[in-house]
């Protein structure tokens, strides 16, 4: 990413950053290169979404508010 990114969250070792993506998701960026490695999608009706890293930086947790029914489709986790 280039320039200032409002709402960026950095991993504890400052090698990765979560940045809101313009395509309804949260982008995971490599801080050294600025390259977006991938996008964590969030539902379009989610409003504001925020992500954070686990203490060891191996996982990302994303929270958002929406009408999403978790009973019909449970949350998913991913290892980085």
mmCIF file with all atom_site columns, N, CA and C in Angstrom:
data_model
loop_
_atom_site.group_PDB
_atom_site.id
_atom_site.type_symbol
_atom_site.label_atom_id
_atom_site.label_alt_id
_atom_site.label_comp_id
_atom_site.label_asym_id
_atom_site.label_entity_id
_atom_site.label_seq_id
_atom_site.pdbx_PDB_ins_code
_atom_site.Cartn_x
_atom_site.Cartn_y
_atom_site.Cartn_z
_atom_site.occupancy
_atom_site.B_iso_or_equiv
_atom_site.pdbx_formal_charge
_atom_site.auth_seq_id
_atom_site.auth_comp_id
_atom_site.auth_asym_id
_atom_site.auth_atom_id
_atom_site.pdbx_PDB_model_num
ATOM 1   N N  . UNK A 1 1  ? 0.831   -1.167  0.000  1.00 0.00 ? 1  UNK A N  1
ATOM 2   C CA . UNK A 1 1  ? 0.000   0.000   0.000  1.00 0.00 ? 1  UNK A CA 1
ATOM 3   C C  . UNK A 1 1  ? 0.877   1.232   0.000  1.00 0.00 ? 1  UNK A C  1
ATOM 4   N N  . UNK A 1 2  ? 0.360   2.258   -0.564 1.00 0.00 ? 2  UNK A N  1
ATOM 5   C CA . UNK A 1 2  ? 1.137   3.484   -0.708 1.00 0.00 ? 2  UNK A CA 1
ATOM 6   C C  . UNK A 1 2  ? 0.490   4.574   0.131  1.00 0.00 ? 2  UNK A C  1
ATOM 7   N N  . UNK A 1 3  ? 1.288   5.303   0.883  1.00 0.00 ? 3  UNK A N  1
ATOM 8   C CA . UNK A 1 3  ? 0.769   6.420   1.657  1.00 0.00 ? 3  UNK A CA 1
ATOM 9   C C  . UNK A 1 3  ? 0.080   5.968   2.926  1.00 0.00 ? 3  UNK A C  1
ATOM 10  N N  . UNK A 1 4  ? -0.679  6.864   3.515  1.00 0.00 ? 4  UNK A N  1
ATOM 11  C CA . UNK A 1 4  ? -1.361  6.618   4.782  1.00 0.00 ? 4  UNK A CA 1
ATOM 12  C C  . UNK A 1 4  ? -2.630  5.812   4.563  1.00 0.00 ? 4  UNK A C  1
ATOM 13  N N  . UNK A 1 5  ? -2.813  4.796   5.372  1.00 0.00 ? 5  UNK A N  1
ATOM 14  C CA . UNK A 1 5  ? -4.024  3.973   5.293  1.00 0.00 ? 5  UNK A CA 1
ATOM 15  C C  . UNK A 1 5  ? -4.777  4.100   6.613  1.00 0.00 ? 5  UNK A C  1
ATOM 16  N N  . UNK A 1 6  ? -5.903  4.776   6.598  1.00 0.00 ? 6  UNK A N  1
ATOM 17  C CA . UNK A 1 6  ? -6.697  4.936   7.818  1.00 0.00 ? 6  UNK A CA 1
ATOM 18  C C  . UNK A 1 6  ? -7.184  3.592   8.297  1.00 0.00 ? 6  UNK A C  1
ATOM 19  N N  . UNK A 1 7  ? -7.041  3.350   9.576  1.00 0.00 ? 7  UNK A N  1
ATOM 20  C CA . UNK A 1 7  ? -7.547  2.109   10.142 1.00 0.00 ? 7  UNK A CA 1
ATOM 21  C C  . UNK A 1 7  ? -6.634  0.913   9.971  1.00 0.00 ? 7  UNK A C  1
ATOM 22  N N  . UNK A 1 8  ? -5.381  1.112   9.578  1.00 0.00 ? 8  UNK A N  1
ATOM 23  C CA . UNK A 1 8  ? -4.452  -0.008  9.427  1.00 0.00 ? 8  UNK A CA 1
ATOM 24  C C  . UNK A 1 8  ? -4.124  -0.594  10.797 1.00 0.00 ? 8  UNK A C  1
ATOM 25  N N  . UNK A 1 9  ? -4.023  -1.933  10.848 1.00 0.00 ? 9  UNK A N  1
ATOM 26  C CA . UNK A 1 9  ? -3.650  -2.639  12.072 1.00 0.00 ? 9  UNK A CA 1
ATOM 27  C C  . UNK A 1 9  ? -2.423  -3.472  11.734 1.00 0.00 ? 9  UNK A C  1
ATOM 28  N N  . UNK A 1 10 ? -1.377  -3.347  12.549 1.00 0.00 ? 10 UNK A N  1
ATOM 29  C CA . UNK A 1 10 ? -0.125  -4.045  12.286 1.00 0.00 ? 10 UNK A CA 1
ATOM 30  C C  . UNK A 1 10 ? 0.035   -5.263  13.177 1.00 0.00 ? 10 UNK A C  1
ATOM 31  N N  . UNK A 1 11 ? 0.709   -6.283  12.652 1.00 0.00 ? 11 UNK A N  1
ATOM 32  C CA . UNK A 1 11 ? 1.039   -7.463  13.440 1.00 0.00 ? 11 UNK A CA 1
ATOM 33  C C  . UNK A 1 11 ? 2.060   -7.061  14.497 1.00 0.00 ? 11 UNK A C  1
ATOM 34  N N  . UNK A 1 12 ? 2.222   -7.900  15.529 1.00 0.00 ? 12 UNK A N  1
ATOM 35  C CA . UNK A 1 12 ? 3.143   -7.584  16.625 1.00 0.00 ? 12 UNK A CA 1
ATOM 36  C C  . UNK A 1 12 ? 4.578   -7.377  16.141 1.00 0.00 ? 12 UNK A C  1
ATOM 37  N N  . UNK A 1 13 ? 4.976   -8.123  15.113 1.00 0.00 ? 13 UNK A N  1
ATOM 38  C CA . UNK A 1 13 ? 6.338   -7.965  14.587 1.00 0.00 ? 13 UNK A CA 1
ATOM 39  C C  . UNK A 1 13 ? 6.419   -6.922  13.472 1.00 0.00 ? 13 UNK A C  1
ATOM 40  N N  . UNK A 1 14 ? 5.309   -6.258  13.190 1.00 0.00 ? 14 UNK A N  1
ATOM 41  C CA . UNK A 1 14 ? 5.223   -5.172  12.192 1.00 0.00 ? 14 UNK A CA 1
ATOM 42  C C  . UNK A 1 14 ? 5.604   -5.595  10.783 1.00 0.00 ? 14 UNK A C  1
ATOM 43  N N  . UNK A 1 15 ? 5.440   -6.871  10.458 1.00 0.00 ? 15 UNK A N  1
ATOM 44  C CA . UNK A 1 15 ? 5.738   -7.334  9.099  1.00 0.00 ? 15 UNK A CA 1
ATOM 45  C C  . UNK A 1 15 ? 4.486   -7.417  8.227  1.00 0.00 ? 15 UNK A C  1
ATOM 46  N N  . UNK A 1 16 ? 3.304   -7.418  8.867  1.00 0.00 ? 16 UNK A N  1
ATOM 47  C CA . UNK A 1 16 ? 2.041   -7.517  8.144  1.00 0.00 ? 16 UNK A CA 1
ATOM 48  C C  . UNK A 1 16 ? 1.106   -6.413  8.627  1.00 0.00 ? 16 UNK A C  1
ATOM 49  N N  . UNK A 1 17 ? 0.206   -5.988  7.733  1.00 0.00 ? 17 UNK A N  1
ATOM 50  C CA . UNK A 1 17 ? -0.789  -4.981  8.102  1.00 0.00 ? 17 UNK A CA 1
ATOM 51  C C  . UNK A 1 17 ? -2.135  -5.350  7.511  1.00 0.00 ? 17 UNK A C  1
ATOM 52  N N  . UNK A 1 18 ? -3.178  -5.106  8.273  1.00 0.00 ? 18 UNK A N  1
ATOM 53  C CA . UNK A 1 18 ? -4.555  -5.265  7.802  1.00 0.00 ? 18 UNK A CA 1
ATOM 54  C C  . UNK A 1 18 ? -5.072  -3.883  7.456  1.00 0.00 ? 18 UNK A C  1
ATOM 55  N N  . UNK A 1 19 ? -5.561  -3.735  6.235  1.00 0.00 ? 19 UNK A N  1
ATOM 56  C CA . UNK A 1 19 ? -6.021  -2.440  5.745  1.00 0.00 ? 19 UNK A CA 1
ATOM 57  C C  . UNK A 1 19 ? -7.385  -2.624  5.091  1.00 0.00 ? 19 UNK A C  1
ATOM 58  N N  . UNK A 1 20 ? -8.363  -1.755  5.409  1.00 0.00 ? 20 UNK A N  1
ATOM 59  C CA . UNK A 1 20 ? -9.652  -1.860  4.728  1.00 0.00 ? 20 UNK A CA 1
ATOM 60  C C  . UNK A 1 20 ? -9.466  -1.819  3.209  1.00 0.00 ? 20 UNK A C  1
ATOM 61  N N  . UNK A 1 21 ? -10.129 -2.737  2.516  1.00 0.00 ? 21 UNK A N  1
ATOM 62  C CA . UNK A 1 21 ? -10.015 -2.841  1.063  1.00 0.00 ? 21 UNK A CA 1
ATOM 63  C C  . UNK A 1 21 ? -11.249 -2.206  0.435  1.00 0.00 ? 21 UNK A C  1
ATOM 64  N N  . UNK A 1 22 ? -11.083 -1.572  -0.690 1.00 0.00 ? 22 UNK A N  1
ATOM 65  C CA . UNK A 1 22 ? -12.204 -0.896  -1.340 1.00 0.00 ? 22 UNK A CA 1
ATOM 66  C C  . UNK A 1 22 ? -13.247 -1.866  -1.888 1.00 0.00 ? 22 UNK A C  1
ATOM 67  N N  . UNK A 1 23 ? -12.927 -3.136  -1.964 1.00 0.00 ? 23 UNK A N  1
ATOM 68  C CA . UNK A 1 23 ? -13.855 -4.135  -2.506 1.00 0.00 ? 23 UNK A CA 1
ATOM 69  C C  . UNK A 1 23 ? -14.500 -4.963  -1.407 1.00 0.00 ? 23 UNK A C  1
ATOM 70  N N  . UNK A 1 24 ? -14.999 -4.316  -0.369 1.00 0.00 ? 24 UNK A N  1
ATOM 71  C CA . UNK A 1 24 ? -15.696 -4.960  0.744  1.00 0.00 ? 24 UNK A CA 1
ATOM 72  C C  . UNK A 1 24 ? -14.905 -6.101  1.377  1.00 0.00 ? 24 UNK A C  1
ATOM 73  N N  . UNK A 1 25 ? -13.752 -5.777  1.861  1.00 0.00 ? 25 UNK A N  1
ATOM 74  C CA . UNK A 1 25 ? -12.944 -6.759  2.561  1.00 0.00 ? 25 UNK A CA 1
ATOM 75  C C  . UNK A 1 25 ? -11.837 -6.074  3.329  1.00 0.00 ? 25 UNK A C  1
ATOM 76  N N  . UNK A 1 26 ? -10.984 -6.883  3.939  1.00 0.00 ? 26 UNK A N  1
ATOM 77  C CA . UNK A 1 26 ? -9.818  -6.372  4.644  1.00 0.00 ? 26 UNK A CA 1
ATOM 78  C C  . UNK A 1 26 ? -8.599  -6.990  3.992  1.00 0.00 ? 26 UNK A C  1
ATOM 79  N N  . UNK A 1 27 ? -7.722  -6.146  3.491  1.00 0.00 ? 27 UNK A N  1
ATOM 80  C CA . UNK A 1 27 ? -6.526  -6.619  2.797  1.00 0.00 ? 27 UNK A CA 1
ATOM 81  C C  . UNK A 1 27 ? -5.396  -6.910  3.764  1.00 0.00 ? 27 UNK A C  1
ATOM 82  N N  . UNK A 1 28 ? -4.694  -8.014  3.539  1.00 0.00 ? 28 UNK A N  1
ATOM 83  C CA . UNK A 1 28 ? -3.493  -8.351  4.287  1.00 0.00 ? 28 UNK A CA 1
ATOM 84  C C  . UNK A 1 28 ? -2.305  -7.941  3.433  1.00 0.00 ? 28 UNK A C  1
ATOM 85  N N  . UNK A 1 29 ? -1.483  -7.036  3.965  1.00 0.00 ? 29 UNK A N  1
ATOM 86  C CA . UNK A 1 29 ? -0.358  -6.496  3.208  1.00 0.00 ? 29 UNK A CA 1
ATOM 87  C C  . UNK A 1 29 ? 0.967   -6.879  3.848  1.00 0.00 ? 29 UNK A C  1
ATOM 88  N N  . UNK A 1 30 ? 1.971   -7.087  3.003  1.00 0.00 ? 30 UNK A N  1
ATOM 89  C CA . UNK A 1 30 ? 3.342   -7.232  3.450  1.00 0.00 ? 30 UNK A CA 1
ATOM 90  C C  . UNK A 1 30 ? 3.883   -5.819  3.630  1.00 0.00 ? 30 UNK A C  1
ATOM 91  N N  . UNK A 1 31 ? 4.313   -5.467  4.833  1.00 0.00 ? 31 UNK A N  1
ATOM 92  C CA . UNK A 1 31 ? 4.744   -4.103  5.112  1.00 0.00 ? 31 UNK A CA 1
ATOM 93  C C  . UNK A 1 31 ? 6.011   -3.737  4.345  1.00 0.00 ? 31 UNK A C  1
ATOM 94  N N  . UNK A 1 32 ? 6.952   -4.648  4.229  1.00 0.00 ? 32 UNK A N  1
ATOM 95  C CA . UNK A 1 32 ? 8.220   -4.347  3.562  1.00 0.00 ? 32 UNK A CA 1
ATOM 96  C C  . UNK A 1 32 ? 8.038   -4.011  2.090  1.00 0.00 ? 32 UNK A C  1
ATOM 97  N N  . UNK A 1 33 ? 7.140   -4.721  1.414  1.00 0.00 ? 33 UNK A N  1
ATOM 98  C CA . UNK A 1 33 ? 6.962   -4.518  -0.032 1.00 0.00 ? 33 UNK A CA 1
ATOM 99  C C  . UNK A 1 33 ? 5.727   -3.697  -0.364 1.00 0.00 ? 33 UNK A C  1
ATOM 100 N N  . UNK A 1 34 ? 4.767   -3.646  0.571  1.00 0.00 ? 34 UNK A N  1
ATOM 101 C CA . UNK A 1 34 ? 3.506   -2.963  0.298  1.00 0.00 ? 34 UNK A CA 1
ATOM 102 C C  . UNK A 1 34 ? 2.543   -3.783  -0.532 1.00 0.00 ? 34 UNK A C  1
ATOM 103 N N  . UNK A 1 35 ? 2.905   -5.004  -0.854 1.00 0.00 ? 35 UNK A N  1
ATOM 104 C CA . UNK A 1 35 ? 2.080   -5.872  -1.699 1.00 0.00 ? 35 UNK A CA 1
ATOM 105 C C  . UNK A 1 35 ? 0.925   -6.451  -0.890 1.00 0.00 ? 35 UNK A C  1
ATOM 106 N N  . UNK A 1 36 ? -0.274  -6.354  -1.463 1.00 0.00 ? 36 UNK A N  1
ATOM 107 C CA . UNK A 1 36 ? -1.439  -6.981  -0.841 1.00 0.00 ? 36 UNK A CA 1
ATOM 108 C C  . UNK A 1 36 ? -1.363  -8.467  -1.128 1.00 0.00 ? 36 UNK A C  1
ATOM 109 N N  . UNK A 1 37 ? -1.276  -9.275  -0.073 1.00 0.00 ? 37 UNK A N  1
ATOM 110 C CA . UNK A 1 37 ? -1.133  -10.720 -0.238 1.00 0.00 ? 37 UNK A CA 1
ATOM 111 C C  . UNK A 1 37 ? -2.472  -11.384 -0.514 1.00 0.00 ? 37 UNK A C  1
ATOM 112 N N  . UNK A 1 38 ? -3.507  -10.948 0.148  1.00 0.00 ? 38 UNK A N  1
ATOM 113 C CA . UNK A 1 38 ? -4.861  -11.405 -0.150 1.00 0.00 ? 38 UNK A CA 1
ATOM 114 C C  . UNK A 1 38 ? -5.871  -10.538 0.577  1.00 0.00 ? 38 UNK A C  1
ATOM 115 N N  . UNK A 1 39 ? -7.152  -10.774 0.270  1.00 0.00 ? 39 UNK A N  1
ATOM 116 C CA . UNK A 1 39 ? -8.245  -10.016 0.878  1.00 0.00 ? 39 UNK A CA 1
ATOM 117 C C  . UNK A 1 39 ? -9.131  -10.982 1.650  1.00 0.00 ? 39 UNK A C  1
ATOM 118 N N  . UNK A 1 40 ? -9.447  -10.607 2.887  1.00 0.00 ? 40 UNK A N  1
ATOM 119 C CA . UNK A 1 40 ? -10.392 -11.365 3.688  1.00 0.00 ? 40 UNK A CA 1
ATOM 120 C C  . UNK A 1 40 ? -11.767 -10.766 3.395  1.00 0.00 ? 40 UNK A C  1
ATOM 121 N N  . UNK A 1 41 ? -12.644 -11.506 2.731  1.00 0.00 ? 41 UNK A N  1
ATOM 122 C CA . UNK A 1 41 ? -13.947 -10.935 2.363  1.00 0.00 ? 41 UNK A CA 1
ATOM 123 C C  . UNK A 1 41 ? -14.864 -10.770 3.575  1.00 0.00 ? 41 UNK A C  1
ATOM 124 N N  . UNK A 1 42 ? -15.679 -9.738  3.535  1.00 0.00 ? 42 UNK A N  1
ATOM 125 C CA . UNK A 1 42 ? -16.731 -9.538  4.526  1.00 0.00 ? 42 UNK A CA 1
ATOM 126 C C  . UNK A 1 42 ? -18.021 -9.287  3.751  1.00 0.00 ? 42 UNK A C  1
ATOM 127 N N  . UNK A 1 43 ? -19.180 -9.656  4.320  1.00 0.00 ? 43 UNK A N  1
ATOM 128 C CA . UNK A 1 43 ? -20.442 -9.443  3.606  1.00 0.00 ? 43 UNK A CA 1
ATOM 129 C C  . UNK A 1 43 ? -20.638 -7.970  3.241  1.00 0.00 ? 43 UNK A C  1
ATOM 130 N N  . UNK A 1 44 ? -21.282 -7.725  2.111  1.00 0.00 ? 44 UNK A N  1
ATOM 131 C CA . UNK A 1 44 ? -21.473 -6.360  1.643  1.00 0.00 ? 44 UNK A CA 1
ATOM 132 C C  . UNK A 1 44 ? -22.301 -5.520  2.596  1.00 0.00 ? 44 UNK A C  1
ATOM 133 N N  . UNK A 1 45 ? -23.181 -6.137  3.380  1.00 0.00 ? 45 UNK A N  1
ATOM 134 C CA . UNK A 1 45 ? -24.009 -5.378  4.316  1.00 0.00 ? 45 UNK A CA 1
ATOM 135 C C  . UNK A 1 45 ? -23.375 -5.281  5.698  1.00 0.00 ? 45 UNK A C  1
ATOM 136 N N  . UNK A 1 46 ? -22.054 -5.496  5.773  1.00 0.00 ? 46 UNK A N  1
ATOM 137 C CA . UNK A 1 46 ? -21.394 -5.582  7.071  1.00 0.00 ? 46 UNK A CA 1
ATOM 138 C C  . UNK A 1 46 ? -21.117 -4.239  7.724  1.00 0.00 ? 46 UNK A C  1
ATOM 139 N N  . UNK A 1 47 ? -21.259 -3.157  7.016  1.00 0.00 ? 47 UNK A N  1
ATOM 140 C CA . UNK A 1 47 ? -20.918 -1.869  7.608  1.00 0.00 ? 47 UNK A CA 1
ATOM 141 C C  . UNK A 1 47 ? -19.422 -1.796  7.833  1.00 0.00 ? 47 UNK A C  1
ATOM 142 N N  . UNK A 1 48 ? -19.017 -1.298  8.974  1.00 0.00 ? 48 UNK A N  1
ATOM 143 C CA . UNK A 1 48 ? -17.591 -1.181  9.278  1.00 0.00 ? 48 UNK A CA 1
ATOM 144 C C  . UNK A 1 48 ? -17.056 -2.525  9.775  1.00 0.00 ? 48 UNK A C  1
ATOM 145 N N  . UNK A 1 49 ? -15.984 -2.982  9.167  1.00 0.00 ? 49 UNK A N  1
ATOM 146 C CA . UNK A 1 49 ? -15.335 -4.220  9.585  1.00 0.00 ? 49 UNK A CA 1
ATOM 147 C C  . UNK A 1 49 ? -13.955 -3.874  10.119 1.00 0.00 ? 49 UNK A C  1
ATOM 148 N N  . UNK A 1 50 ? -13.508 -4.620  11.105 1.00 0.00 ? 50 UNK A N  1
ATOM 149 C CA . UNK A 1 50 ? -12.193 -4.389  11.689 1.00 0.00 ? 50 UNK A CA 1
ATOM 150 C C  . UNK A 1 50 ? -11.521 -5.726  11.912 1.00 0.00 ? 50 UNK A C  1
ATOM 151 N N  . UNK A 1 51 ? -10.230 -5.791  11.662 1.00 0.00 ? 51 UNK A N  1
ATOM 152 C CA . UNK A 1 51 ? -9.480  -7.022  11.872 1.00 0.00 ? 51 UNK A CA 1
ATOM 153 C C  . UNK A 1 51 ? -8.337  -6.793  12.836 1.00 0.00 ? 51 UNK A C  1
ATOM 154 N N  . UNK A 1 52 ? -7.861  -7.880  13.426 1.00 0.00 ? 52 UNK A N  1
ATOM 155 C CA . UNK A 1 52 ? -6.683  -7.821  14.288 1.00 0.00 ? 52 UNK A CA 1
ATOM 156 C C  . UNK A 1 52 ? -5.950  -9.143  14.201 1.00 0.00 ? 52 UNK A C  1
ATOM 157 N N  . UNK A 1 53 ? -4.694  -9.136  14.576 1.00 0.00 ? 53 UNK A N  1
ATOM 158 C CA . UNK A 1 53 ? -3.857  -10.331 14.541 1.00 0.00 ? 53 UNK A CA 1
ATOM 159 C C  . UNK A 1 53 ? -3.863  -11.032 15.896 1.00 0.00 ? 53 UNK A C  1
ATOM 160 N N  . UNK A 1 54 ? -3.673  -12.352 15.867 1.00 0.00 ? 54 UNK A N  1
ATOM 161 C CA . UNK A 1 54 ? -3.453  -13.080 17.114 1.00 0.00 ? 54 UNK A CA 1
ATOM 162 C C  . UNK A 1 54 ? -2.081  -12.658 17.652 1.00 0.00 ? 54 UNK A C  1
ATOM 163 N N  . UNK A 1 55 ? -1.796  -12.983 18.900 1.00 0.00 ? 55 UNK A N  1
ATOM 164 C CA . UNK A 1 55 ? -0.544  -12.557 19.527 1.00 0.00 ? 55 UNK A CA 1
ATOM 165 C C  . UNK A 1 55 ? 0.691   -13.029 18.763 1.00 0.00 ? 55 UNK A C  1
ATOM 166 N N  . UNK A 1 56 ? 0.626   -14.249 18.203 1.00 0.00 ? 56 UNK A N  1
ATOM 167 C CA . UNK A 1 56 ? 1.783   -14.761 17.474 1.00 0.00 ? 56 UNK A CA 1
ATOM 168 C C  . UNK A 1 56 ? 1.747   -14.410 15.980 1.00 0.00 ? 56 UNK A C  1
ATOM 169 N N  . UNK A 1 57 ? 0.709   -13.703 15.541 1.00 0.00 ? 57 UNK A N  1
ATOM 170 C CA . UNK A 1 57 ? 0.621   -13.265 14.146 1.00 0.00 ? 57 UNK A CA 1
ATOM 171 C C  . UNK A 1 57 ? 0.217   -14.336 13.156 1.00 0.00 ? 57 UNK A C  1
ATOM 172 N N  . UNK A 1 58 ? -0.162  -15.521 13.649 1.00 0.00 ? 58 UNK A N  1
ATOM 173 C CA . UNK A 1 58 ? -0.488  -16.621 12.738 1.00 0.00 ? 58 UNK A CA 1
ATOM 174 C C  . UNK A 1 58 ? -1.953  -16.644 12.306 1.00 0.00 ? 58 UNK A C  1
ATOM 175 N N  . UNK A 1 59 ? -2.795  -15.853 12.981 1.00 0.00 ? 59 UNK A N  1
ATOM 176 C CA . UNK A 1 59 ? -4.226  -15.829 12.669 1.00 0.00 ? 59 UNK A CA 1
ATOM 177 C C  . UNK A 1 59 ? -4.724  -14.394 12.650 1.00 0.00 ? 59 UNK A C  1
ATOM 178 N N  . UNK A 1 60 ? -5.849  -14.214 11.956 1.00 0.00 ? 60 UNK A N  1
ATOM 179 C CA . UNK A 1 60 ? -6.510  -12.919 11.910 1.00 0.00 ? 60 UNK A CA 1
ATOM 180 C C  . UNK A 1 60 ? -7.951  -13.119 12.339 1.00 0.00 ? 60 UNK A C  1
ATOM 181 N N  . UNK A 1 61 ? -8.446  -12.215 13.166 1.00 0.00 ? 61 UNK A N  1
ATOM 182 C CA . UNK A 1 61 ? -9.845  -12.223 13.574 1.00 0.00 ? 61 UNK A CA 1
ATOM 183 C C  . UNK A 1 61 ? -10.490 -10.979 12.983 1.00 0.00 ? 61 UNK A C  1
ATOM 184 N N  . UNK A 1 62 ? -11.642 -11.161 12.345 1.00 0.00 ? 62 UNK A N  1
ATOM 185 C CA . UNK A 1 62 ? -12.364 -10.046 11.748 1.00 0.00 ? 62 UNK A CA 1
ATOM 186 C C  . UNK A 1 62 ? -13.736 -9.961  12.413 1.00 0.00 ? 62 UNK A C  1
ATOM 187 N N  . UNK A 1 63 ? -14.114 -8.759  12.808 1.00 0.00 ? 63 UNK A N  1
ATOM 188 C CA . UNK A 1 63 ? -15.424 -8.524  13.413 1.00 0.00 ? 63 UNK A CA 1
ATOM 189 C C  . UNK A 1 63 ? -16.157 -7.468  12.602 1.00 0.00 ? 63 UNK A C  1
ATOM 190 N N  . UNK A 1 64 ? -17.468 -7.645  12.500 1.00 0.00 ? 64 UNK A N  1
ATOM 191 C CA . UNK A 1 64 ? -18.292 -6.677  11.783 1.00 0.00 ? 64 UNK A CA 1
ATOM 192 C C  . UNK A 1 64 ? -19.731 -6.827  12.253 1.00 0.00 ? 64 UNK A C  1
ATOM 193 N N  . UNK A 1 65 ? -20.527 -5.820  11.969 1.00 0.00 ? 65 UNK A N  1
ATOM 194 C CA . UNK A 1 65 ? -21.947 -5.850  12.318 1.00 0.00 ? 65 UNK A CA 1
ATOM 195 C C  . UNK A 1 65 ? -22.753 -6.001  11.039 1.00 0.00 ? 65 UNK A C  1
ATOM 196 N N  . UNK A 1 66 ? -23.710 -6.898  11.061 1.00 0.00 ? 66 UNK A N  1
ATOM 197 C CA . UNK A 1 66 ? -24.560 -7.090  9.879  1.00 0.00 ? 66 UNK A CA 1
ATOM 198 C C  . UNK A 1 66 ? -25.782 -7.911  10.261 1.00 0.00 ? 66 UNK A C  1
ATOM 199 N N  . UNK A 1 67 ? -26.569 -8.223  9.260  1.00 0.00 ? 67 UNK A N  1
ATOM 200 C CA . UNK A 1 67 ? -27.716 -9.103  9.441  1.00 0.00 ? 67 UNK A CA 1
ATOM 201 C C  . UNK A 1 67 ? -27.338 -10.555 9.164  1.00 0.00 ? 67 UNK A C  1
ATOM 202 N N  . UNK A 1 68 ? -26.055 -10.842 9.094  1.00 0.00 ? 68 UNK A N  1
ATOM 203 C CA . UNK A 1 68 ? -25.533 -12.165 8.803  1.00 0.00 ? 68 UNK A CA 1
ATOM 204 C C  . UNK A 1 68 ? -25.993 -13.156 9.869  1.00 0.00 ? 68 UNK A C  1
ATOM 205 N N  . UNK A 1 69 ? -26.507 -14.307 9.476  1.00 0.00 ? 69 UNK A N  1
ATOM 206 C CA . UNK A 1 69 ? -27.003 -15.314 10.404 1.00 0.00 ? 69 UNK A CA 1
ATOM 207 C C  . UNK A 1 69 ? -25.934 -16.387 10.611 1.00 0.00 ? 69 UNK A C  1
ATOM 208 N N  . UNK A 1 70 ? -25.226 -16.327 11.732 1.00 0.00 ? 70 UNK A N  1
ATOM 209 C CA . UNK A 1 70 ? -24.142 -17.263 12.003 1.00 0.00 ? 70 UNK A CA 1
ATOM 210 C C  . UNK A 1 70 ? -24.637 -18.688 12.222 1.00 0.00 ? 70 UNK A C  1
ATOM 211 N N  . UNK A 1 71 ? -25.920 -18.845 12.555 1.00 0.00 ? 71 UNK A N  1
ATOM 212 C CA . UNK A 1 71 ? -26.461 -20.185 12.725 1.00 0.00 ? 71 UNK A CA 1
ATOM 213 C C  . UNK A 1 71 ? -26.567 -20.899 11.381 1.00 0.00 ? 71 UNK A C  1
ATOM 214 N N  . UNK A 1 72 ? -26.802 -20.132 10.319 1.00 0.00 ? 72 UNK A N  1
ATOM 215 C CA . UNK A 1 72 ? -26.918 -20.728 8.983  1.00 0.00 ? 72 UNK A CA 1
ATOM 216 C C  . UNK A 1 72 ? -25.553 -20.950 8.349  1.00 0.00 ? 72 UNK A C  1
ATOM 217 N N  . UNK A 1 73 ? -24.607 -20.072 8.643  1.00 0.00 ? 73 UNK A N  1
ATOM 218 C CA . UNK A 1 73 ? -23.270 -20.199 8.068  1.00 0.00 ? 73 UNK A CA 1
ATOM 219 C C  . UNK A 1 73 ? -22.257 -19.787 9.134  1.00 0.00 ? 73 UNK A C  1
ATOM 220 N N  . UNK A 1 74 ? -21.647 -20.735 9.815  1.00 0.00 ? 74 UNK A N  1
ATOM 221 C CA . UNK A 1 74 ? -20.747 -20.403 10.916 1.00 0.00 ? 74 UNK A CA 1
ATOM 222 C C  . UNK A 1 74 ? -19.484 -19.671 10.435 1.00 0.00 ? 74 UNK A C  1
ATOM 223 N N  . UNK A 1 75 ? -18.835 -19.016 11.363 1.00 0.00 ? 75 UNK A N  1
ATOM 224 C CA . UNK A 1 75 ? -17.600 -18.291 11.070 1.00 0.00 ? 75 UNK A CA 1
ATOM 225 C C  . UNK A 1 75 ? -16.501 -19.262 10.666 1.00 0.00 ? 75 UNK A C  1
ATOM 226 N N  . UNK A 1 76 ? -15.508 -18.764 9.975  1.00 0.00 ? 76 UNK A N  1
ATOM 227 C CA . UNK A 1 76 ? -14.389 -19.573 9.506  1.00 0.00 ? 76 UNK A CA 1
ATOM 228 C C  . UNK A 1 76 ? -13.101 -18.936 9.997  1.00 0.00 ? 76 UNK A C  1
ATOM 229 N N  . UNK A 1 77 ? -12.115 -19.751 10.329 1.00 0.00 ? 77 UNK A N  1
ATOM 230 C CA . UNK A 1 77 ? -10.800 -19.225 10.690 1.00 0.00 ? 77 UNK A CA 1
ATOM 231 C C  . UNK A 1 77 ? -9.782  -19.720 9.669  1.00 0.00 ? 77 UNK A C  1
ATOM 232 N N  . UNK A 1 78 ? -8.707  -19.009 9.566  1.00 0.00 ? 78 UNK A N  1
ATOM 233 C CA . UNK A 1 78 ? -7.656  -19.408 8.622  1.00 0.00 ? 78 UNK A CA 1
ATOM 234 C C  . UNK A 1 78 ? -6.295  -19.191 9.257  1.00 0.00 ? 78 UNK A C  1
ATOM 235 N N  . UNK A 1 79 ? -5.362  -20.063 8.949  1.00 0.00 ? 79 UNK A N  1
ATOM 236 C CA . UNK A 1 79 ? -3.978  -19.909 9.403  1.00 0.00 ? 79 UNK A CA 1
ATOM 237 C C  . UNK A 1 79 ? -3.219  -19.136 8.337  1.00 0.00 ? 79 UNK A C  1
ATOM 238 N N  . UNK A 1 80 ? -2.362  -18.228 8.770  1.00 0.00 ? 80 UNK A N  1
ATOM 239 C CA . UNK A 1 80 ? -1.573  -17.438 7.826  1.00 0.00 ? 80 UNK A CA 1
ATOM 240 C C  . UNK A 1 80 ? -0.302  -18.157 7.457  1.00 0.00 ? 80 UNK A C  1
#
